[in-house]
Amino acid sequence: MSFSDVRPGDPINASNVQQVIDALKGTAGKGVPLSPTAVNNASSYALTVENLEATNSRALNVLKSDGSTLIKADATGVTLGSPITAPAASINGTALQNASVTNAKLASDTARLNLLTNGGFEIWQRGAGPFTGFGYTADRWQNNGQTGTSVSRDTTNQDNSNTCMAVTTTAASTLGAPSQILNPLNDLTRFKSLTFSFSVRLRTNVANAVRPFIYDGVTTTYGAYVAGDNAYHTASVTMTLAAGATVCQPGFNIEAAATTYVDNAMLVVGSQYADYAPLHPADDLARCLRYYELLGESQSGEIAFLGYGTTGTNGGQTLGFKARKALTPTVTKNGTWVVTNCGQPAVLATGLGAISTYVTVTATGAYNANNNAAGATVSLESNP
Amino acid sequence: MSVRPVYFNADGSVAVVYDELGHSGTIPAAEVFWLTNPTTGQDDHNYIVLDCPDGCGARSTHPVGGGADAPNVQEMFVRKVNLEGCACNVVVDTDPPPDAVAHVKDLVTAMDGAERWALDDTALLARLT
């Protein structure tokens, strides 16, 4: 029912006045909401409401049918009901109070610092596998040795990258897949009591088989299982480390016989997980070298001990590391090196940035030991 | 990871694996060597040398801090000191197991810091006796 216009000279009937009263009172079935669309004035607002009471200045209160607030305007400001819908790109950042947007309010595509080493599973200095049993696989990713678990580098099923990790399990297990332990010496003391979010891209062919976790040495917190539809899904879990945490160990469990592909993992501080953001390849490799590196792998004969000696004397040299190690490393001379008039190279002492090595002369004359042989390298490994 | 210990037998021999080539085997106690300084001829209690039992030529020199595998490497040092005494003779073979544990723990601390110790002392002593 709409209002009836009253023209000059028209008699004013009680029904006309009642029509206005009904509209103002909101009488059911009578009148219409105020809709002053015919206002034609460039300087005045179509509707202005002012409460002259100075303390509260309660000017406007618009309610939903259930009595909750749609719009309220008073001395405390403007309160709006939920949800607030605004046109795209219509809110200027200057409207926000400085330092008021928390990390949790930012979406997963916000770039965050990845605390993992080799989160993209791109670096496999120990080879492509398959790896079975307890030990390291892709750099920094440790397999716990569950029987029937095999881990390999995979270049066919990756998720928008060059490589991923393929894990096959042949039986149900409770701890069947790799995880990464942050260095308790250098890292954990700064991490205790912080909240971490771990996210990883997982693809598997069995439902309710694979889920992410974080373990802190006291408790394990799990994320949800990923679907078994053989498509990549982002799995995530958030955990606040206990004050007595001894490790910060994010990983993923594979709890059934399955084929699983793993790629692009992130561990960030805060309750919001982050989408994977790759490091520059140089930085990615540098992180890995802190824990494991090979010397002499790029060219046969790259490392050589040359000299002239008499039987029983020693010729030594210092081999510098590509990257300073997190801890004193285990040094492994791999393979049988080519030697003339001397024994195989041996280690004298190990440091964080270099090792002292030597050969012992076995026959007087020019001696030579070099790694010009298949698989002849030196590996350095310091694991947290 | 390296030629590394994975199991310790009562006679002092050590089961090892060499991950890179998938080799494995058992090294007799007499072949679990201290690193020897070629100039002085002195054994160095900071390092133990393990040769791959497969004969492939691989040799790992493990630091007392643990290197590639802190729990197993540290236990290897403790067991060697407990079995035959330390290269430095601070602990001898007749000393009780806690002395071996304490001495190796000191060496670990000196090399990589106190937080590097990765073993549960009680459980370790139970395994030694």
Short mmCIF file of C-alpha atoms in Angstrom, two decimals:
data_model
loop_
_atom_site.label_atom_id
_atom_site.label_comp_id
_atom_site.label_asym_id
_atom_site.label_seq_id
_atom_site.Cartn_x
_atom_site.Cartn_y
_atom_site.Cartn_z
CA MET A 1 0.00 0.00 0.00
CA SER A 2 1.53 3.29 -1.06
CA PHE A 3 0.98 6.79 0.23
CA SER A 4 -1.58 8.94 -1.53
CA ASP A 5 -0.40 12.39 -2.60
CA VAL A 6 -2.36 15.36 -1.26
CA ARG A 7 -2.70 18.21 -3.73
CA PRO A 8 -3.48 21.85 -2.94
CA GLY A 9 -7.16 22.22 -2.23
CA ASP A 10 -7.72 18.57 -1.36
CA PRO A 11 -9.56 17.97 1.86
CA ILE A 12 -7.46 16.23 4.51
CA ASN A 13 -9.18 13.08 5.61
CA ALA A 14 -8.49 11.21 8.79
CA SER A 15 -7.50 8.26 6.62
CA ASN A 16 -4.68 10.34 5.13
CA VAL A 17 -3.31 11.21 8.55
CA GLN A 18 -3.75 7.61 9.76
CA GLN A 19 -1.81 6.45 6.73
CA VAL A 20 1.17 8.51 7.89
CA ILE A 21 0.81 7.33 11.47
CA ASP A 22 0.61 3.68 10.36
CA ALA A 23 3.79 4.10 8.37
CA LEU A 24 5.62 5.67 11.29
CA LYS A 25 4.39 3.03 13.74
CA GLY A 26 5.03 0.21 11.33
CA THR A 27 1.48 -1.08 11.45
CA ALA A 28 1.35 -4.41 9.68
CA GLY A 29 -0.07 -4.19 6.19
CA LYS A 30 -0.25 -0.41 6.28
CA GLY A 31 2.00 2.14 4.70
CA VAL A 32 5.44 1.57 3.23
CA PRO A 33 8.97 2.17 4.50
CA LEU A 34 10.27 5.69 4.13
CA SER A 35 11.51 6.05 0.59
CA PRO A 36 12.18 9.68 -0.19
CA THR A 37 13.41 9.06 -3.72
CA ALA A 38 11.94 12.26 -5.04
CA VAL A 39 14.27 14.48 -3.07
CA ASN A 40 15.89 16.88 -5.47
CA ASN A 41 18.33 18.99 -3.57
CA ALA A 42 22.05 19.17 -4.29
CA SER A 43 23.09 20.37 -0.85
CA SER A 44 20.91 18.46 1.62
CA TYR A 45 20.84 14.80 2.52
CA ALA A 46 17.72 12.87 1.77
CA LEU A 47 17.65 11.64 5.32
CA THR A 48 19.32 13.21 8.32
CA VAL A 49 18.80 11.96 11.82
CA GLU A 50 20.23 13.74 14.81
CA ASN A 51 19.87 13.08 18.49
CA LEU A 52 20.69 16.28 20.36
CA GLU A 53 21.38 14.43 23.61
CA ALA A 54 25.10 15.05 23.92
CA THR A 55 26.28 12.07 25.96
CA ASN A 56 25.07 9.15 23.83
CA SER A 57 23.90 10.84 20.65
CA ARG A 58 21.87 7.78 19.73
CA ALA A 59 20.97 8.67 16.20
CA LEU A 60 20.10 5.50 14.40
CA ASN A 61 19.31 1.90 15.24
CA VAL A 62 18.29 -0.45 12.43
CA LEU A 63 17.42 -4.00 13.39
CA LYS A 64 16.96 -7.33 11.68
CA SER A 65 13.70 -9.14 12.12
CA ASP A 66 15.25 -11.13 14.95
CA GLY A 67 16.16 -7.97 16.80
CA SER A 68 19.90 -8.12 16.14
CA THR A 69 21.76 -5.09 14.87
CA LEU A 70 21.94 -4.22 11.22
CA ILE A 71 23.15 -0.64 11.66
CA LYS A 72 23.63 1.27 14.85
CA ALA A 73 25.02 4.78 14.99
CA ASP A 74 25.67 6.63 18.21
CA ALA A 75 28.43 8.32 20.13
CA THR A 76 30.50 5.13 20.17
CA GLY A 77 30.62 5.02 16.38
CA VAL A 78 28.89 2.85 13.83
CA THR A 79 28.13 -0.80 14.51
CA LEU A 80 27.24 -3.08 11.63
CA GLY A 81 25.69 -6.51 11.56
CA SER A 82 27.41 -9.53 10.07
CA PRO A 83 28.39 -10.17 7.39
CA ILE A 84 29.56 -6.84 6.05
CA THR A 85 29.46 -6.77 2.29
CA ALA A 86 31.40 -4.11 0.47
CA PRO A 87 32.23 -3.77 -3.21
CA ALA A 88 35.58 -5.28 -4.22
CA ALA A 89 38.55 -2.97 -3.67
CA SER A 90 36.33 -0.39 -1.98
CA ILE A 91 38.03 -0.27 1.42
CA ASN A 92 41.25 1.74 1.50
CA GLY A 93 44.03 0.42 3.70
CA THR A 94 44.37 3.80 5.35
CA ALA A 95 41.06 3.11 7.06
CA LEU A 96 42.78 0.43 9.14
CA GLN A 97 44.40 1.21 12.43
CA ASN A 98 48.17 0.84 12.31
CA ALA A 99 49.52 -2.51 13.58
CA SER A 100 46.04 -3.88 14.02
CA VAL A 101 45.94 -6.70 11.41
CA THR A 102 47.12 -9.91 13.06
CA ASN A 103 48.92 -12.77 11.31
CA ALA A 104 45.88 -15.01 11.72
CA LYS A 105 43.78 -12.56 9.69
CA LEU A 106 46.01 -12.87 6.64
CA ALA A 107 45.19 -15.60 4.14
CA SER A 108 47.42 -18.54 3.33
CA ASP A 109 48.70 -16.88 0.17
CA THR A 110 50.47 -14.25 2.25
CA ALA A 111 54.21 -14.86 1.98
CA ARG A 112 55.63 -16.19 5.22
CA LEU A 113 59.10 -17.38 6.20
CA ASN A 114 59.50 -21.12 5.69
CA LEU A 115 61.48 -22.68 8.51
CA LEU A 116 61.93 -25.99 6.71
CA THR A 117 65.01 -26.97 4.78
CA ASN A 118 64.22 -28.37 1.34
CA GLY A 119 60.50 -27.85 1.80
CA GLY A 120 60.00 -28.28 -1.94
CA PHE A 121 61.70 -31.72 -2.00
CA GLU A 122 63.90 -30.47 -4.82
CA ILE A 123 67.30 -31.45 -3.41
CA TRP A 124 68.35 -35.10 -3.12
CA GLN A 125 72.09 -35.09 -2.47
CA ARG A 126 72.01 -38.71 -1.28
CA GLY A 127 70.54 -39.89 -4.57
CA ALA A 128 67.10 -40.70 -5.92
CA GLY A 129 66.47 -43.79 -3.81
CA PRO A 130 64.57 -45.94 -3.23
CA PHE A 131 65.32 -45.51 0.46
CA THR A 132 64.10 -48.09 2.92
CA GLY A 133 64.74 -48.29 6.63
CA PHE A 134 65.68 -45.53 9.01
CA GLY A 135 67.70 -42.75 7.44
CA TYR A 136 67.67 -39.63 5.35
CA THR A 137 66.07 -39.45 1.92
CA ALA A 138 65.57 -36.06 0.32
CA ASP A 139 67.82 -33.58 2.08
CA ARG A 140 66.75 -33.11 5.70
CA TRP A 141 63.76 -35.46 5.38
CA GLN A 142 64.21 -38.46 7.63
CA ASN A 143 62.43 -41.75 7.07
CA ASN A 144 61.69 -43.51 10.34
CA GLY A 145 62.24 -46.96 8.92
CA GLN A 146 58.78 -48.43 9.10
CA THR A 147 58.89 -51.87 7.51
CA GLY A 148 57.49 -51.80 4.01
CA THR A 149 58.04 -48.10 3.47
CA SER A 150 60.02 -47.01 0.42
CA VAL A 151 60.88 -43.41 -0.43
CA SER A 152 62.02 -42.19 -3.84
CA ARG A 153 62.61 -39.03 -5.81
CA ASP A 154 59.83 -38.60 -8.37
CA THR A 155 59.86 -36.35 -11.43
CA THR A 156 56.51 -37.37 -12.89
CA ASN A 157 53.91 -36.71 -10.23
CA GLN A 158 55.11 -33.45 -8.72
CA ASP A 159 52.87 -30.53 -7.82
CA ASN A 160 53.95 -27.53 -9.87
CA SER A 161 57.66 -28.12 -9.29
CA ASN A 162 60.53 -30.18 -10.63
CA THR A 163 60.45 -33.06 -8.21
CA CYS A 164 58.44 -34.49 -5.36
CA MET A 165 58.78 -37.35 -2.90
CA ALA A 166 57.07 -40.64 -3.66
CA VAL A 167 56.32 -42.89 -0.71
CA THR A 168 54.96 -46.38 -1.02
CA THR A 169 53.78 -48.34 1.98
CA THR A 170 52.84 -51.98 1.88
CA ALA A 171 51.10 -52.28 5.20
CA ALA A 172 49.21 -50.25 7.73
CA SER A 173 51.54 -48.45 10.08
CA THR A 174 51.45 -45.76 12.68
CA LEU A 175 54.58 -43.88 11.75
CA GLY A 176 55.17 -44.63 8.15
CA ALA A 177 56.68 -41.61 6.46
CA PRO A 178 59.38 -38.97 6.58
CA SER A 179 59.55 -35.98 8.84
CA GLN A 180 61.96 -33.16 9.44
CA ILE A 181 63.55 -32.38 12.78
CA LEU A 182 64.57 -28.82 13.44
CA ASN A 183 67.97 -28.47 15.01
CA PRO A 184 67.37 -28.56 18.76
CA LEU A 185 70.71 -26.93 19.51
CA ASN A 186 70.46 -23.89 17.34
CA ASP A 187 66.78 -23.54 16.73
CA LEU A 188 64.57 -25.01 19.38
CA THR A 189 65.59 -22.74 22.20
CA ARG A 190 64.14 -19.91 20.14
CA PHE A 191 61.06 -21.87 19.22
CA LYS A 192 59.75 -23.15 22.54
CA SER A 193 56.18 -22.15 23.34
CA LEU A 194 55.62 -20.67 19.89
CA THR A 195 52.72 -21.69 17.69
CA PHE A 196 53.63 -23.33 14.40
CA SER A 197 51.60 -24.21 11.34
CA PHE A 198 52.78 -26.94 9.00
CA SER A 199 51.31 -27.39 5.55
CA VAL A 200 52.18 -29.85 2.81
CA ARG A 201 50.76 -30.91 -0.50
CA LEU A 202 49.72 -34.57 -0.35
CA ARG A 203 48.34 -36.86 -2.99
CA THR A 204 47.34 -40.42 -2.21
CA ASN A 205 45.12 -43.16 -3.52
CA VAL A 206 43.65 -44.34 -0.22
CA ALA A 207 41.20 -42.44 1.95
CA ASN A 208 41.90 -41.84 5.65
CA ALA A 209 45.49 -42.95 5.21
CA VAL A 210 47.65 -39.82 5.18
CA ARG A 211 47.68 -36.84 7.52
CA PRO A 212 50.20 -34.23 8.65
CA PHE A 213 51.51 -33.88 12.18
CA ILE A 214 53.79 -31.88 14.42
CA TYR A 215 55.60 -33.60 17.29
CA ASP A 216 57.37 -31.64 20.02
CA GLY A 217 58.83 -34.48 22.05
CA VAL A 218 55.89 -34.33 24.44
CA THR A 219 52.78 -34.62 22.31
CA THR A 220 51.79 -35.08 18.68
CA THR A 221 49.15 -32.96 17.02
CA TYR A 222 47.58 -34.27 13.82
CA GLY A 223 45.82 -32.54 10.97
CA ALA A 224 42.95 -34.01 9.00
CA TYR A 225 43.38 -36.94 6.64
CA VAL A 226 43.54 -36.03 2.97
CA ALA A 227 41.12 -37.47 0.46
CA GLY A 228 42.12 -40.67 -1.29
CA ASP A 229 41.24 -39.37 -4.75
CA ASN A 230 44.78 -39.38 -6.15
CA ALA A 231 44.75 -35.60 -6.46
CA TYR A 232 46.89 -33.10 -4.59
CA HIS A 233 45.40 -31.48 -1.50
CA THR A 234 46.87 -29.04 0.98
CA ALA A 235 47.02 -30.64 4.41
CA SER A 236 47.82 -28.56 7.45
CA VAL A 237 48.17 -28.73 11.20
CA THR A 238 48.79 -26.09 13.86
CA MET A 239 50.42 -26.69 17.22
CA THR A 240 51.82 -24.64 20.09
CA LEU A 241 55.03 -26.26 21.29
CA ALA A 242 55.14 -27.18 24.95
CA ALA A 243 57.49 -25.32 27.23
CA GLY A 244 59.29 -28.61 27.69
CA ALA A 245 59.52 -29.37 23.99
CA THR A 246 62.61 -31.27 22.95
CA VAL A 247 62.08 -31.22 19.20
CA CYS A 248 59.99 -29.48 16.61
CA GLN A 249 59.25 -32.24 14.17
CA PRO A 250 56.72 -31.70 11.38
CA GLY A 251 55.92 -34.59 9.08
CA PHE A 252 53.18 -36.77 7.72
CA ASN A 253 51.91 -40.18 8.68
CA ILE A 254 50.92 -42.78 6.16
CA GLU A 255 48.75 -45.21 8.02
CA ALA A 256 47.74 -47.71 5.35
CA ALA A 257 49.16 -49.45 2.33
CA ALA A 258 49.18 -46.67 -0.24
CA THR A 259 51.11 -44.73 -2.83
CA THR A 260 51.58 -41.15 -1.73
CA TYR A 261 53.24 -38.17 -3.36
CA VAL A 262 54.48 -35.33 -1.22
CA ASP A 263 55.49 -31.86 -2.31
CA ASN A 264 55.84 -28.23 -1.28
CA ALA A 265 55.86 -28.15 2.52
CA MET A 266 55.90 -25.06 4.70
CA LEU A 267 56.48 -24.59 8.43
CA VAL A 268 55.68 -21.10 9.62
CA VAL A 269 55.25 -19.35 12.92
CA GLY A 270 51.62 -18.55 13.70
CA SER A 271 48.22 -20.15 13.57
CA GLN A 272 47.69 -19.62 9.85
CA TYR A 273 49.39 -22.06 7.50
CA ALA A 274 51.04 -20.69 4.39
CA ASP A 275 50.90 -21.65 0.75
CA TYR A 276 54.25 -22.88 -0.52
CA ALA A 277 56.66 -20.17 -1.60
CA PRO A 278 59.87 -21.52 -3.14
CA LEU A 279 63.23 -20.17 -2.13
CA HIS A 280 65.76 -19.02 -4.67
CA PRO A 281 67.62 -22.22 -5.67
CA ALA A 282 70.86 -20.87 -4.23
CA ASP A 283 69.26 -20.32 -0.85
CA ASP A 284 67.50 -23.68 -1.01
CA LEU A 285 70.81 -25.47 -1.58
CA ALA A 286 72.64 -23.39 1.01
CA ARG A 287 70.23 -24.53 3.71
CA CYS A 288 70.80 -28.16 2.76
CA LEU A 289 74.57 -27.82 2.74
CA ARG A 290 74.48 -26.78 6.37
CA TYR A 291 73.70 -30.41 7.20
CA TYR A 292 75.07 -32.48 4.33
CA GLU A 293 77.44 -31.95 1.47
CA LEU A 294 79.66 -33.82 -0.93
CA LEU A 295 83.19 -32.86 -1.86
CA GLY A 296 84.68 -33.96 -5.14
CA GLU A 297 81.37 -34.91 -6.67
CA SER A 298 81.40 -32.47 -9.54
CA GLN A 299 84.45 -33.84 -11.33
CA SER A 300 86.64 -36.89 -10.99
CA GLY A 301 90.09 -35.92 -9.84
CA GLU A 302 88.77 -32.76 -8.23
CA ILE A 303 90.54 -33.69 -4.99
CA ALA A 304 94.17 -34.77 -5.17
CA PHE A 305 97.06 -35.32 -2.79
CA LEU A 306 100.32 -34.81 -4.69
CA GLY A 307 103.90 -34.70 -3.48
CA TYR A 308 107.16 -36.50 -2.96
CA GLY A 309 107.80 -38.44 0.21
CA THR A 310 109.71 -41.21 1.80
CA THR A 311 108.10 -44.34 3.11
CA GLY A 312 106.12 -43.77 6.28
CA THR A 313 105.84 -40.01 5.95
CA ASN A 314 102.53 -38.25 5.57
CA GLY A 315 101.24 -35.68 3.13
CA GLY A 316 98.24 -33.70 4.21
CA GLN A 317 95.85 -31.02 3.14
CA THR A 318 92.84 -29.18 4.47
CA LEU A 319 89.54 -29.55 2.67
CA GLY A 320 87.23 -26.60 3.17
CA PHE A 321 83.45 -27.06 3.31
CA LYS A 322 81.01 -25.41 0.96
CA ALA A 323 78.93 -24.42 3.99
CA ARG A 324 79.64 -24.24 7.70
CA LYS A 325 78.05 -27.18 9.44
CA ALA A 326 75.43 -27.02 12.16
CA LEU A 327 77.45 -29.46 14.27
CA THR A 328 80.69 -31.39 13.97
CA PRO A 329 80.04 -33.70 11.00
CA THR A 330 80.70 -37.33 10.31
CA VAL A 331 83.20 -37.55 7.45
CA THR A 332 82.95 -40.41 4.99
CA LYS A 333 85.45 -41.18 2.31
CA ASN A 334 83.34 -42.84 -0.31
CA GLY A 335 84.73 -45.37 -2.74
CA THR A 336 88.26 -46.51 -3.39
CA TRP A 337 90.46 -43.66 -4.55
CA VAL A 338 93.24 -43.89 -7.11
CA VAL A 339 96.57 -43.99 -5.26
CA THR A 340 100.22 -44.22 -6.26
CA ASN A 341 102.90 -44.82 -3.62
CA CYS A 342 100.50 -43.95 -0.79
CA GLY A 343 97.52 -45.26 1.10
CA GLN A 344 93.91 -44.16 0.94
CA PRO A 345 93.17 -40.65 2.25
CA ALA A 346 92.27 -40.48 5.92
CA VAL A 347 90.92 -37.89 8.33
CA LEU A 348 93.05 -36.27 10.99
CA ALA A 349 90.52 -33.92 12.53
CA THR A 350 87.10 -32.46 11.82
CA GLY A 351 85.77 -28.99 12.38
CA LEU A 352 82.65 -27.08 11.46
CA GLY A 353 84.18 -25.51 8.37
CA ALA A 354 87.00 -27.79 7.25
CA ILE A 355 88.69 -31.14 7.79
CA SER A 356 92.33 -32.05 8.00
CA THR A 357 93.19 -35.03 5.81
CA TYR A 358 96.33 -36.90 4.90
CA VAL A 359 97.81 -39.85 3.07
CA THR A 360 100.67 -42.01 4.28
CA VAL A 361 103.45 -42.67 1.79
CA THR A 362 103.98 -46.38 1.21
CA ALA A 363 106.96 -46.22 -1.12
CA THR A 364 109.55 -43.49 -1.47
CA GLY A 365 108.92 -41.33 -4.49
CA ALA A 366 106.24 -39.17 -5.99
CA TYR A 367 102.91 -40.00 -4.47
CA ASN A 368 99.43 -39.28 -5.71
CA ALA A 369 95.97 -39.94 -4.32
CA ASN A 370 92.94 -38.60 -6.13
CA ASN A 371 89.25 -39.23 -6.53
CA ASN A 372 89.39 -40.01 -10.23
CA ALA A 373 87.23 -43.09 -9.72
CA ALA A 374 83.53 -43.78 -9.82
CA GLY A 375 81.84 -42.82 -6.55
CA ALA A 376 85.03 -41.48 -5.01
CA THR A 377 83.93 -38.49 -2.95
CA VAL A 378 83.89 -37.16 0.58
CA SER A 379 80.56 -36.69 2.34
CA LEU A 380 80.04 -34.54 5.39
CA GLU A 381 76.98 -34.99 7.54
CA SER A 382 75.79 -33.36 10.74
CA ASN A 383 72.21 -34.14 11.62
CA PRO A 384 70.27 -32.57 14.48
CA MET B 1 74.10 -41.19 5.85
CA SER B 2 77.50 -42.81 6.40
CA VAL B 3 78.91 -46.09 7.60
CA ARG B 4 76.98 -45.85 10.83
CA PRO B 5 76.14 -48.08 13.79
CA VAL B 6 72.61 -49.40 14.05
CA TYR B 7 72.93 -52.18 16.63
CA PHE B 8 75.38 -53.08 19.37
CA ASN B 9 76.18 -56.66 20.26
CA ALA B 10 77.22 -57.85 23.68
CA ASP B 11 80.69 -58.84 22.44
CA GLY B 12 81.41 -55.28 21.35
CA SER B 13 80.84 -55.85 17.68
CA VAL B 14 78.70 -53.32 15.90
CA ALA B 15 76.12 -53.83 13.18
CA VAL B 16 76.41 -51.05 10.62
CA VAL B 17 74.75 -49.85 7.47
CA TYR B 18 76.17 -47.74 4.69
CA ASP B 19 73.13 -45.94 3.36
CA GLU B 20 74.55 -44.53 0.17
CA LEU B 21 75.20 -47.96 -1.33
CA GLY B 22 72.85 -50.02 0.77
CA HIS B 23 75.67 -52.04 2.31
CA SER B 24 75.41 -53.59 5.76
CA GLY B 25 77.29 -55.98 8.01
CA THR B 26 78.89 -56.41 11.40
CA ILE B 27 82.22 -54.93 12.44
CA PRO B 28 84.13 -56.84 15.15
CA ALA B 29 84.99 -54.91 18.29
CA ALA B 30 88.69 -55.02 17.41
CA GLU B 31 87.96 -53.15 14.17
CA VAL B 32 86.05 -50.29 15.76
CA PHE B 33 89.08 -47.99 15.74
CA TRP B 34 89.97 -44.76 17.44
CA LEU B 35 91.29 -42.26 14.94
CA THR B 36 95.08 -42.34 15.18
CA ASN B 37 97.23 -39.28 14.70
CA PRO B 38 99.75 -40.36 12.04
CA THR B 39 102.42 -38.05 13.39
CA THR B 40 102.25 -38.84 17.09
CA GLY B 41 100.78 -42.28 16.87
CA GLN B 42 98.33 -41.32 19.60
CA ASP B 43 94.72 -42.44 19.48
CA ASP B 44 92.18 -39.63 19.56
CA HIS B 45 89.16 -40.20 21.79
CA ASN B 46 87.17 -37.63 19.81
CA TYR B 47 86.78 -39.85 16.74
CA ILE B 48 85.91 -43.44 15.88
CA VAL B 49 86.56 -44.85 12.43
CA LEU B 50 84.28 -47.41 10.77
CA ASP B 51 85.11 -49.15 7.50
CA CYS B 52 82.27 -50.46 5.39
CA PRO B 53 82.20 -54.24 5.94
CA ASP B 54 81.27 -54.68 2.32
CA GLY B 55 84.84 -53.81 1.33
CA CYS B 56 83.77 -51.01 -0.99
CA GLY B 57 86.41 -48.68 0.39
CA ALA B 58 84.06 -46.37 2.26
CA ARG B 59 85.31 -45.19 5.63
CA SER B 60 83.43 -42.97 8.05
CA THR B 61 85.08 -40.95 10.75
CA HIS B 62 82.52 -40.24 13.45
CA PRO B 63 82.98 -37.39 15.91
CA VAL B 64 82.04 -37.99 19.53
CA GLY B 65 79.35 -35.30 19.19
CA GLY B 66 77.39 -37.67 16.99
CA GLY B 67 77.77 -36.29 13.48
CA ALA B 68 75.33 -38.06 11.21
CA ASP B 69 73.44 -39.93 13.94
CA ALA B 70 73.89 -38.57 17.44
CA PRO B 71 72.14 -41.27 19.53
CA ASN B 72 73.85 -44.27 17.93
CA VAL B 73 77.25 -42.66 17.51
CA GLN B 74 77.33 -41.43 21.09
CA GLU B 75 76.34 -44.87 22.33
CA MET B 76 79.10 -46.38 20.22
CA PHE B 77 81.63 -44.20 22.02
CA VAL B 78 80.21 -45.08 25.42
CA ARG B 79 80.30 -48.79 24.66
CA LYS B 80 83.86 -48.65 23.37
CA VAL B 81 85.05 -46.73 26.43
CA ASN B 82 83.14 -49.07 28.71
CA LEU B 83 84.56 -52.15 26.99
CA GLU B 84 88.21 -51.24 26.66
CA GLY B 85 88.71 -47.87 28.36
CA CYS B 86 89.23 -44.54 26.72
CA ALA B 87 92.15 -43.68 24.47
CA CYS B 88 93.12 -41.02 26.98
CA ASN B 89 93.10 -43.51 29.89
CA VAL B 90 90.93 -41.24 32.04
CA VAL B 91 88.52 -44.16 32.07
CA VAL B 92 89.85 -47.70 32.02
CA ASP B 93 88.08 -50.93 31.21
CA THR B 94 87.57 -51.84 34.87
CA ASP B 95 85.75 -48.60 35.68
CA PRO B 96 81.99 -48.86 36.13
CA PRO B 97 79.69 -47.94 33.21
CA PRO B 98 78.62 -44.58 34.72
CA ASP B 99 82.23 -43.44 34.38
CA ALA B 100 82.19 -44.20 30.68
CA VAL B 101 78.91 -42.35 30.25
CA ALA B 102 80.16 -39.34 32.17
CA HIS B 103 83.41 -39.18 30.26
CA VAL B 104 81.80 -39.41 26.84
CA LYS B 105 79.22 -36.85 27.86
CA ASP B 106 82.04 -34.48 28.74
CA LEU B 107 83.61 -35.03 25.34
CA VAL B 108 80.29 -34.41 23.60
CA THR B 109 79.80 -31.21 25.55
CA ALA B 110 83.27 -30.01 24.67
CA MET B 111 82.73 -30.66 20.99
CA ASP B 112 79.14 -29.64 20.29
CA GLY B 113 77.70 -28.33 23.55
CA ALA B 114 75.74 -29.89 26.39
CA GLU B 115 72.45 -29.96 24.48
CA ARG B 116 73.95 -32.29 21.90
CA TRP B 117 73.74 -35.24 24.32
CA ALA B 118 71.01 -37.40 22.79
CA LEU B 119 70.82 -40.37 25.14
CA ASP B 120 68.73 -41.20 28.16
CA ASP B 121 71.33 -41.98 30.82
CA THR B 122 69.16 -44.42 32.75
CA ALA B 123 68.16 -46.40 29.69
CA LEU B 124 71.72 -46.37 28.42
CA LEU B 125 73.12 -47.73 31.68
CA ALA B 126 70.47 -50.43 31.67
CA ARG B 127 71.66 -51.50 28.24
CA LEU B 128 75.28 -51.56 29.37
CA THR B 129 74.73 -53.82 32.34
#
